[in-house]
Amino acid sequence: MLSQAQKKQLKGLANTLDIKYQIGKCEITDNVLSVLDKGLTAHELIKVDVMKSVVTPIMELALDLSSSLHAEVVQVVGRVIVLYRPNKDKPKIKLVKN
């Protein structure tokens, strides 16, 4: 569980990120989970754009993704979900202490 200070830090880092991942009308598939898992392993912090064709509520989709990927939802802004999962082998982001 991330503290408020850690979420604030990650939100600041997410502002500079480009959106590299999208979820379309097929919503959450094994292929989407595989791509997002690789992205989280490589970058730790990713932005996911949810297309307008997705009918599932964004917050529900964010929670489903976080539980499937063992990641934390940093924030949901509009149709963009920011996810964080630390890399256990080679951490790139050093979080502030509580």
CSV table of N, CA, C and O in Angstrom, one decimal:
chain,number,residue,atom,x,y,z
A,1,MET,N,0.8,-1.2,0.0
A,1,MET,CA,0.0,0.0,0.0
A,1,MET,C,0.9,1.2,0.0
A,1,MET,O,1.8,1.4,0.8
A,2,LEU,N,0.6,2.1,-0.9
A,2,LEU,CA,1.4,3.4,-1.0
A,2,LEU,C,0.8,4.4,-0.1
A,2,LEU,O,-0.4,4.6,0.1
A,3,SER,N,1.8,5.2,0.5
A,3,SER,CA,1.4,6.3,1.4
A,3,SER,C,1.0,7.5,0.5
A,3,SER,O,1.3,7.5,-0.7
A,4,GLN,N,0.4,8.5,1.1
A,4,GLN,CA,0.1,9.7,0.3
A,4,GLN,C,1.3,10.4,-0.3
A,4,GLN,O,1.3,10.9,-1.4
A,5,ALA,N,2.4,10.4,0.5
A,5,ALA,CA,3.6,11.1,0.0
A,5,ALA,C,4.2,10.3,-1.2
A,5,ALA,O,4.7,10.9,-2.2
A,6,GLN,N,4.1,9.0,-1.1
A,6,GLN,CA,4.6,8.1,-2.2
A,6,GLN,C,3.7,8.3,-3.5
A,6,GLN,O,4.2,8.4,-4.6
A,7,LYS,N,2.4,8.4,-3.3
A,7,LYS,CA,1.5,8.6,-4.4
A,7,LYS,C,1.8,10.0,-5.1
A,7,LYS,O,1.8,10.1,-6.3
A,8,LYS,N,2.0,11.0,-4.2
A,8,LYS,CA,2.3,12.3,-4.7
A,8,LYS,C,3.6,12.3,-5.6
A,8,LYS,O,3.7,12.9,-6.6
A,9,GLN,N,4.6,11.6,-5.1
A,9,GLN,CA,5.9,11.4,-5.8
A,9,GLN,C,5.6,10.8,-7.2
A,9,GLN,O,6.1,11.2,-8.2
A,10,LEU,N,4.9,9.7,-7.2
A,10,LEU,CA,4.6,8.9,-8.4
A,10,LEU,C,3.7,9.7,-9.4
A,10,LEU,O,3.9,9.7,-10.6
A,11,LYS,N,2.8,10.5,-8.9
A,11,LYS,CA,2.0,11.4,-9.7
A,11,LYS,C,2.9,12.4,-10.4
A,11,LYS,O,2.7,12.7,-11.6
A,12,GLY,N,3.8,12.9,-9.7
A,12,GLY,CA,4.8,13.9,-10.3
A,12,GLY,C,5.6,13.2,-11.4
A,12,GLY,O,5.8,13.8,-12.5
A,13,LEU,N,6.1,12.0,-11.2
A,13,LEU,CA,6.8,11.3,-12.2
A,13,LEU,C,5.9,10.9,-13.4
A,13,LEU,O,6.4,10.9,-14.5
A,14,ALA,N,4.7,10.6,-13.1
A,14,ALA,CA,3.8,10.2,-14.2
A,14,ALA,C,3.4,11.4,-15.1
A,14,ALA,O,3.1,11.2,-16.3
A,15,ASN,N,3.5,12.6,-14.7
A,15,ASN,CA,3.2,13.8,-15.5
A,15,ASN,C,4.2,13.8,-16.7
A,15,ASN,O,3.8,14.3,-17.8
A,16,THR,N,5.4,13.3,-16.6
A,16,THR,CA,6.3,13.4,-17.7
A,16,THR,C,6.3,12.2,-18.6
A,16,THR,O,6.9,12.2,-19.6
A,17,LEU,N,5.5,11.2,-18.2
A,17,LEU,CA,5.4,10.0,-19.0
A,17,LEU,C,4.4,10.2,-20.2
A,17,LEU,O,3.4,10.9,-20.1
A,18,ASP,N,4.8,9.6,-21.3
A,18,ASP,CA,3.9,9.5,-22.5
A,18,ASP,C,3.0,8.2,-22.3
A,18,ASP,O,3.4,7.3,-21.6
A,19,ILE,N,1.8,8.3,-22.8
A,19,ILE,CA,0.9,7.1,-22.8
A,19,ILE,C,1.4,6.1,-23.8
A,19,ILE,O,1.5,6.4,-25.0
A,20,LYS,N,1.8,4.9,-23.4
A,20,LYS,CA,2.3,3.9,-24.3
A,20,LYS,C,1.4,2.7,-24.4
A,20,LYS,O,1.6,1.9,-25.3
A,21,TYR,N,0.4,2.6,-23.6
A,21,TYR,CA,-0.5,1.4,-23.6
A,21,TYR,C,-1.9,1.9,-23.7
A,21,TYR,O,-2.3,2.9,-23.2
A,22,GLN,N,-2.7,1.1,-24.4
A,22,GLN,CA,-4.1,1.4,-24.6
A,22,GLN,C,-4.9,0.1,-24.4
A,22,GLN,O,-4.5,-1.0,-24.7
A,23,ILE,N,-6.1,0.3,-23.9
A,23,ILE,CA,-7.1,-0.8,-23.7
A,23,ILE,C,-8.3,-0.4,-24.6
A,23,ILE,O,-8.9,0.7,-24.5
A,24,GLY,N,-8.6,-1.3,-25.5
A,24,GLY,CA,-9.7,-1.1,-26.5
A,24,GLY,C,-10.9,-1.8,-26.2
A,24,GLY,O,-11.2,-2.3,-25.0
A,25,LYS,N,-11.8,-2.0,-27.1
A,25,LYS,CA,-13.1,-2.6,-26.9
A,25,LYS,C,-13.1,-4.0,-26.4
A,25,LYS,O,-14.0,-4.5,-25.8
A,26,CYS,N,-12.0,-4.8,-26.6
A,26,CYS,CA,-11.9,-6.1,-26.1
A,26,CYS,C,-11.6,-6.1,-24.6
A,26,CYS,O,-11.6,-7.2,-23.9
A,27,GLU,N,-11.3,-4.9,-24.0
A,27,GLU,CA,-11.0,-4.7,-22.6
A,27,GLU,C,-9.8,-5.6,-22.2
A,27,GLU,O,-8.8,-5.6,-22.8
A,28,ILE,N,-9.9,-6.2,-21.0
A,28,ILE,CA,-8.8,-6.9,-20.4
A,28,ILE,C,-8.7,-8.4,-21.0
A,28,ILE,O,-9.6,-9.2,-20.7
A,29,THR,N,-7.7,-8.6,-21.8
A,29,THR,CA,-7.4,-9.9,-22.3
A,29,THR,C,-6.1,-10.4,-21.8
A,29,THR,O,-5.3,-9.7,-21.2
A,30,ASP,N,-5.8,-11.7,-22.0
A,30,ASP,CA,-4.5,-12.2,-21.6
A,30,ASP,C,-3.3,-11.5,-22.3
A,30,ASP,O,-2.3,-11.3,-21.7
A,31,ASN,N,-3.5,-11.1,-23.6
A,31,ASN,CA,-2.5,-10.4,-24.3
A,31,ASN,C,-2.3,-9.0,-23.7
A,31,ASN,O,-1.1,-8.6,-23.6
A,32,VAL,N,-3.3,-8.3,-23.4
A,32,VAL,CA,-3.2,-7.0,-22.7
A,32,VAL,C,-2.5,-7.1,-21.4
A,32,VAL,O,-1.6,-6.3,-21.1
A,33,LEU,N,-2.8,-8.1,-20.6
A,33,LEU,CA,-2.2,-8.3,-19.3
A,33,LEU,C,-0.7,-8.6,-19.5
A,33,LEU,O,0.1,-8.1,-18.7
A,34,SER,N,-0.4,-9.4,-20.5
A,34,SER,CA,1.0,-9.8,-20.8
A,34,SER,C,1.8,-8.5,-21.1
A,34,SER,O,2.9,-8.3,-20.6
A,35,VAL,N,1.3,-7.7,-22.0
A,35,VAL,CA,2.0,-6.5,-22.4
A,35,VAL,C,2.2,-5.5,-21.3
A,35,VAL,O,3.2,-4.9,-21.0
A,36,LEU,N,1.1,-5.3,-20.5
A,36,LEU,CA,1.2,-4.4,-19.3
A,36,LEU,C,2.2,-5.0,-18.3
A,36,LEU,O,2.9,-4.2,-17.6
A,37,ASP,N,2.2,-6.3,-18.1
A,37,ASP,CA,3.1,-6.9,-17.1
A,37,ASP,C,4.5,-6.6,-17.5
A,37,ASP,O,5.4,-6.3,-16.7
A,38,LYS,N,4.8,-6.8,-18.8
A,38,LYS,CA,6.2,-6.5,-19.3
A,38,LYS,C,6.5,-5.0,-19.2
A,38,LYS,O,7.7,-4.7,-18.8
A,39,GLY,N,5.6,-4.2,-19.4
A,39,GLY,CA,5.8,-2.7,-19.2
A,39,GLY,C,6.1,-2.3,-17.8
A,39,GLY,O,7.0,-1.5,-17.5
A,40,LEU,N,5.3,-2.9,-16.9
A,40,LEU,CA,5.6,-2.7,-15.5
A,40,LEU,C,6.9,-3.2,-15.0
A,40,LEU,O,7.6,-2.6,-14.2
A,41,THR,N,7.3,-4.3,-15.5
A,41,THR,CA,8.6,-4.9,-15.1
A,41,THR,C,9.7,-4.0,-15.6
A,41,THR,O,10.7,-3.8,-14.9
A,42,ALA,N,9.6,-3.5,-16.8
A,42,ALA,CA,10.6,-2.7,-17.4
A,42,ALA,C,10.7,-1.2,-16.9
A,42,ALA,O,11.7,-0.7,-16.7
A,43,HIS,N,9.5,-0.6,-16.7
A,43,HIS,CA,9.4,0.8,-16.3
A,43,HIS,C,8.9,1.1,-14.9
A,43,HIS,O,9.1,2.2,-14.4
A,44,GLU,N,8.3,0.1,-14.3
A,44,GLU,CA,7.7,0.3,-12.9
A,44,GLU,C,6.5,1.2,-12.9
A,44,GLU,O,5.5,1.0,-12.1
A,45,LEU,N,6.4,2.3,-13.7
A,45,LEU,CA,5.3,3.2,-13.7
A,45,LEU,C,4.9,3.4,-15.1
A,45,LEU,O,5.7,3.8,-16.0
A,46,ILE,N,3.6,3.1,-15.4
A,46,ILE,CA,3.1,3.2,-16.7
A,46,ILE,C,1.7,3.9,-16.7
A,46,ILE,O,1.0,4.0,-15.7
A,47,LYS,N,1.4,4.5,-17.9
A,47,LYS,CA,0.1,5.1,-18.1
A,47,LYS,C,-0.6,4.3,-19.1
A,47,LYS,O,-0.1,3.9,-20.1
A,48,VAL,N,-1.9,4.0,-18.8
A,48,VAL,CA,-2.7,3.2,-19.7
A,48,VAL,C,-3.9,4.1,-20.1
A,48,VAL,O,-4.7,4.5,-19.3
A,49,ASP,N,-4.1,4.2,-21.4
A,49,ASP,CA,-5.2,5.0,-22.0
A,49,ASP,C,-6.4,4.0,-22.2
A,49,ASP,O,-6.2,3.0,-22.9
A,50,VAL,N,-7.6,4.4,-21.8
A,50,VAL,CA,-8.7,3.5,-22.0
A,50,VAL,C,-9.6,4.2,-23.1
A,50,VAL,O,-10.0,5.3,-22.9
A,51,MET,N,-9.8,3.5,-24.2
A,51,MET,CA,-10.5,4.0,-25.3
A,51,MET,C,-12.0,4.2,-25.0
A,51,MET,O,-12.5,3.6,-24.0
A,52,LYS,N,-12.7,5.1,-25.7
A,52,LYS,CA,-14.1,5.4,-25.5
A,52,LYS,C,-15.0,4.2,-25.7
A,52,LYS,O,-16.1,4.1,-25.2
A,53,SER,N,-14.5,3.2,-26.5
A,53,SER,CA,-15.4,2.0,-26.8
A,53,SER,C,-15.5,1.0,-25.6
A,53,SER,O,-16.3,0.1,-25.6
A,54,VAL,N,-14.7,1.2,-24.6
A,54,VAL,CA,-14.8,0.4,-23.4
A,54,VAL,C,-16.0,0.8,-22.5
A,54,VAL,O,-16.2,2.0,-22.2
A,55,VAL,N,-16.8,-0.2,-22.2
A,55,VAL,CA,-18.1,0.1,-21.5
A,55,VAL,C,-17.9,-0.1,-20.0
A,55,VAL,O,-18.7,0.5,-19.2
A,56,THR,N,-16.9,-0.8,-19.5
A,56,THR,CA,-16.7,-1.0,-18.1
A,56,THR,C,-16.3,0.3,-17.5
A,56,THR,O,-15.5,1.1,-18.0
A,57,PRO,N,-16.8,0.7,-16.3
A,57,PRO,CA,-16.4,1.9,-15.6
A,57,PRO,C,-14.8,1.9,-15.4
A,57,PRO,O,-14.2,0.9,-15.1
A,58,ILE,N,-14.2,3.1,-15.6
A,58,ILE,CA,-12.8,3.2,-15.5
A,58,ILE,C,-12.2,2.8,-14.2
A,58,ILE,O,-11.2,2.1,-14.1
A,59,MET,N,-12.8,3.2,-13.1
A,59,MET,CA,-12.3,2.8,-11.8
A,59,MET,C,-12.4,1.3,-11.6
A,59,MET,O,-11.4,0.7,-11.0
A,60,GLU,N,-13.4,0.6,-12.0
A,60,GLU,CA,-13.5,-0.8,-11.9
A,60,GLU,C,-12.4,-1.5,-12.8
A,60,GLU,O,-11.8,-2.5,-12.3
A,61,LEU,N,-12.2,-1.0,-14.0
A,61,LEU,CA,-11.1,-1.5,-14.8
A,61,LEU,C,-9.8,-1.3,-14.2
A,61,LEU,O,-8.9,-2.2,-14.2
A,62,ALA,N,-9.5,-0.2,-13.5
A,62,ALA,CA,-8.3,0.1,-12.9
A,62,ALA,C,-8.0,-0.9,-11.7
A,62,ALA,O,-6.9,-1.4,-11.6
A,63,LEU,N,-9.1,-1.2,-11.0
A,63,LEU,CA,-8.9,-2.1,-9.8
A,63,LEU,C,-8.7,-3.5,-10.4
A,63,LEU,O,-7.9,-4.3,-9.8
A,64,ASP,N,-9.4,-3.9,-11.4
A,64,ASP,CA,-9.2,-5.2,-12.0
A,64,ASP,C,-7.7,-5.4,-12.5
A,64,ASP,O,-7.1,-6.4,-12.3
A,65,LEU,N,-7.2,-4.3,-13.2
A,65,LEU,CA,-5.9,-4.4,-13.7
A,65,LEU,C,-4.9,-4.5,-12.5
A,65,LEU,O,-3.9,-5.3,-12.6
A,66,SER,N,-5.1,-3.7,-11.5
A,66,SER,CA,-4.1,-3.7,-10.4
A,66,SER,C,-4.1,-5.1,-9.7
A,66,SER,O,-3.1,-5.5,-9.3
A,67,SER,N,-5.3,-5.7,-9.5
A,67,SER,CA,-5.3,-7.0,-8.9
A,67,SER,C,-4.7,-8.1,-9.8
A,67,SER,O,-3.9,-9.0,-9.3
A,68,SER,N,-4.9,-8.0,-11.1
A,68,SER,CA,-4.4,-9.0,-12.0
A,68,SER,C,-2.9,-8.9,-12.1
A,68,SER,O,-2.2,-9.9,-12.3
A,69,LEU,N,-2.4,-7.6,-12.1
A,69,LEU,CA,-0.9,-7.4,-12.3
A,69,LEU,C,-0.2,-7.2,-11.0
A,69,LEU,O,1.0,-7.0,-11.0
A,70,HIS,N,-0.8,-7.3,-9.9
A,70,HIS,CA,-0.2,-7.1,-8.5
A,70,HIS,C,0.5,-5.7,-8.5
A,70,HIS,O,1.6,-5.6,-8.1
A,71,ALA,N,-0.3,-4.7,-9.0
A,71,ALA,CA,0.3,-3.4,-9.0
A,71,ALA,C,-0.6,-2.5,-8.2
A,71,ALA,O,-1.7,-2.9,-7.8
A,72,GLU,N,-0.2,-1.2,-8.0
A,72,GLU,CA,-0.9,-0.2,-7.3
A,72,GLU,C,-1.5,0.8,-8.3
A,72,GLU,O,-0.8,1.2,-9.2
A,73,VAL,N,-2.7,1.2,-8.1
A,73,VAL,CA,-3.3,2.3,-8.9
A,73,VAL,C,-2.8,3.6,-8.2
A,73,VAL,O,-3.2,3.9,-7.1
A,74,VAL,N,-2.1,4.4,-9.0
A,74,VAL,CA,-1.6,5.6,-8.5
A,74,VAL,C,-2.6,6.7,-8.6
A,74,VAL,O,-2.9,7.4,-7.7
A,75,GLN,N,-3.2,6.8,-9.8
A,75,GLN,CA,-4.3,7.7,-10.0
A,75,GLN,C,-5.1,7.3,-11.3
A,75,GLN,O,-4.6,6.6,-12.1
A,76,VAL,N,-6.3,7.8,-11.3
A,76,VAL,CA,-7.1,7.7,-12.5
A,76,VAL,C,-7.6,9.1,-12.9
A,76,VAL,O,-8.2,9.8,-12.0
A,77,VAL,N,-7.2,9.6,-14.0
A,77,VAL,CA,-7.6,10.9,-14.5
A,77,VAL,C,-8.2,10.8,-15.8
A,77,VAL,O,-7.6,10.4,-16.8
A,78,GLY,N,-9.5,11.1,-15.9
A,78,GLY,CA,-10.3,11.0,-17.1
A,78,GLY,C,-10.3,9.5,-17.5
A,78,GLY,O,-10.8,8.6,-16.8
A,79,ARG,N,-9.7,9.2,-18.7
A,79,ARG,CA,-9.7,7.9,-19.2
A,79,ARG,C,-8.2,7.3,-19.2
A,79,ARG,O,-7.9,6.4,-19.9
A,80,VAL,N,-7.4,7.9,-18.3
A,80,VAL,CA,-6.0,7.4,-18.1
A,80,VAL,C,-5.8,6.8,-16.7
A,80,VAL,O,-6.1,7.5,-15.7
A,81,ILE,N,-5.2,5.6,-16.7
A,81,ILE,CA,-4.9,4.9,-15.5
A,81,ILE,C,-3.4,4.9,-15.3
A,81,ILE,O,-2.7,4.6,-16.3
A,82,VAL,N,-2.9,5.3,-14.1
A,82,VAL,CA,-1.5,5.2,-13.8
A,82,VAL,C,-1.3,4.1,-12.9
A,82,VAL,O,-1.9,4.1,-11.8
A,83,LEU,N,-0.4,3.1,-13.3
A,83,LEU,CA,-0.1,2.0,-12.4
A,83,LEU,C,1.3,1.9,-12.0
A,83,LEU,O,2.2,2.4,-12.8
A,84,TYR,N,1.6,1.4,-10.8
A,84,TYR,CA,3.0,1.3,-10.3
A,84,TYR,C,3.2,-0.1,-9.7
A,84,TYR,O,2.3,-0.6,-9.0
A,85,ARG,N,4.3,-0.7,-10.1
A,85,ARG,CA,4.7,-2.0,-9.5
A,85,ARG,C,6.2,-1.9,-9.4
A,85,ARG,O,6.9,-1.9,-10.4
A,86,PRO,N,6.8,-2.0,-8.2
A,86,PRO,CA,8.3,-2.0,-8.1
A,86,PRO,C,8.9,-3.2,-8.7
A,86,PRO,O,8.3,-4.3,-8.6
A,87,ASN,N,10.0,-3.1,-9.4
A,87,ASN,CA,10.8,-4.2,-9.9
A,87,ASN,C,11.7,-4.7,-8.8
A,87,ASN,O,12.5,-4.0,-8.2
A,88,LYS,N,11.5,-6.0,-8.4
A,88,LYS,CA,12.2,-6.5,-7.3
A,88,LYS,C,13.7,-6.8,-7.6
A,88,LYS,O,14.5,-6.7,-6.7
A,89,ASP,N,14.0,-7.0,-8.8
A,89,ASP,CA,15.4,-7.3,-9.2
A,89,ASP,C,16.2,-6.0,-9.4
A,89,ASP,O,17.3,-5.9,-8.9
A,90,LYS,N,15.7,-5.1,-10.2
A,90,LYS,CA,16.4,-3.8,-10.5
A,90,LYS,C,15.5,-2.6,-10.3
A,90,LYS,O,14.9,-2.1,-11.3
A,91,PRO,N,15.2,-2.2,-9.1
A,91,PRO,CA,14.3,-1.1,-8.9
A,91,PRO,C,14.9,0.2,-9.6
A,91,PRO,O,16.1,0.5,-9.4
A,92,LYS,N,14.0,1.0,-10.3
A,92,LYS,CA,14.4,2.2,-10.9
A,92,LYS,C,13.9,3.4,-10.1
A,92,LYS,O,14.6,4.4,-10.1
A,93,ILE,N,12.8,3.3,-9.5
A,93,ILE,CA,12.2,4.4,-8.7
A,93,ILE,C,12.4,4.2,-7.2
A,93,ILE,O,12.0,3.2,-6.7
A,94,LYS,N,13.0,5.2,-6.6
A,94,LYS,CA,13.2,5.1,-5.2
A,94,LYS,C,12.1,5.9,-4.5
A,94,LYS,O,12.1,7.2,-4.7
A,95,LEU,N,11.2,5.3,-3.8
A,95,LEU,CA,10.1,6.0,-3.2
A,95,LEU,C,10.6,6.6,-1.9
A,95,LEU,O,11.4,6.1,-1.2
A,96,VAL,N,9.9,7.7,-1.5
A,96,VAL,CA,10.2,8.4,-0.3
A,96,VAL,C,9.6,7.6,0.9
A,96,VAL,O,8.7,6.8,0.7
A,97,LYS,N,10.2,7.7,2.0
A,97,LYS,CA,9.7,7.0,3.2
A,97,LYS,C,8.4,7.7,3.7
A,97,LYS,O,8.2,8.9,3.4
A,98,ASN,N,7.6,7.0,4.4
A,98,ASN,CA,6.3,7.5,4.9
A,98,ASN,C,6.6,8.8,5.6
A,98,ASN,O,6.2,9.7,5.8
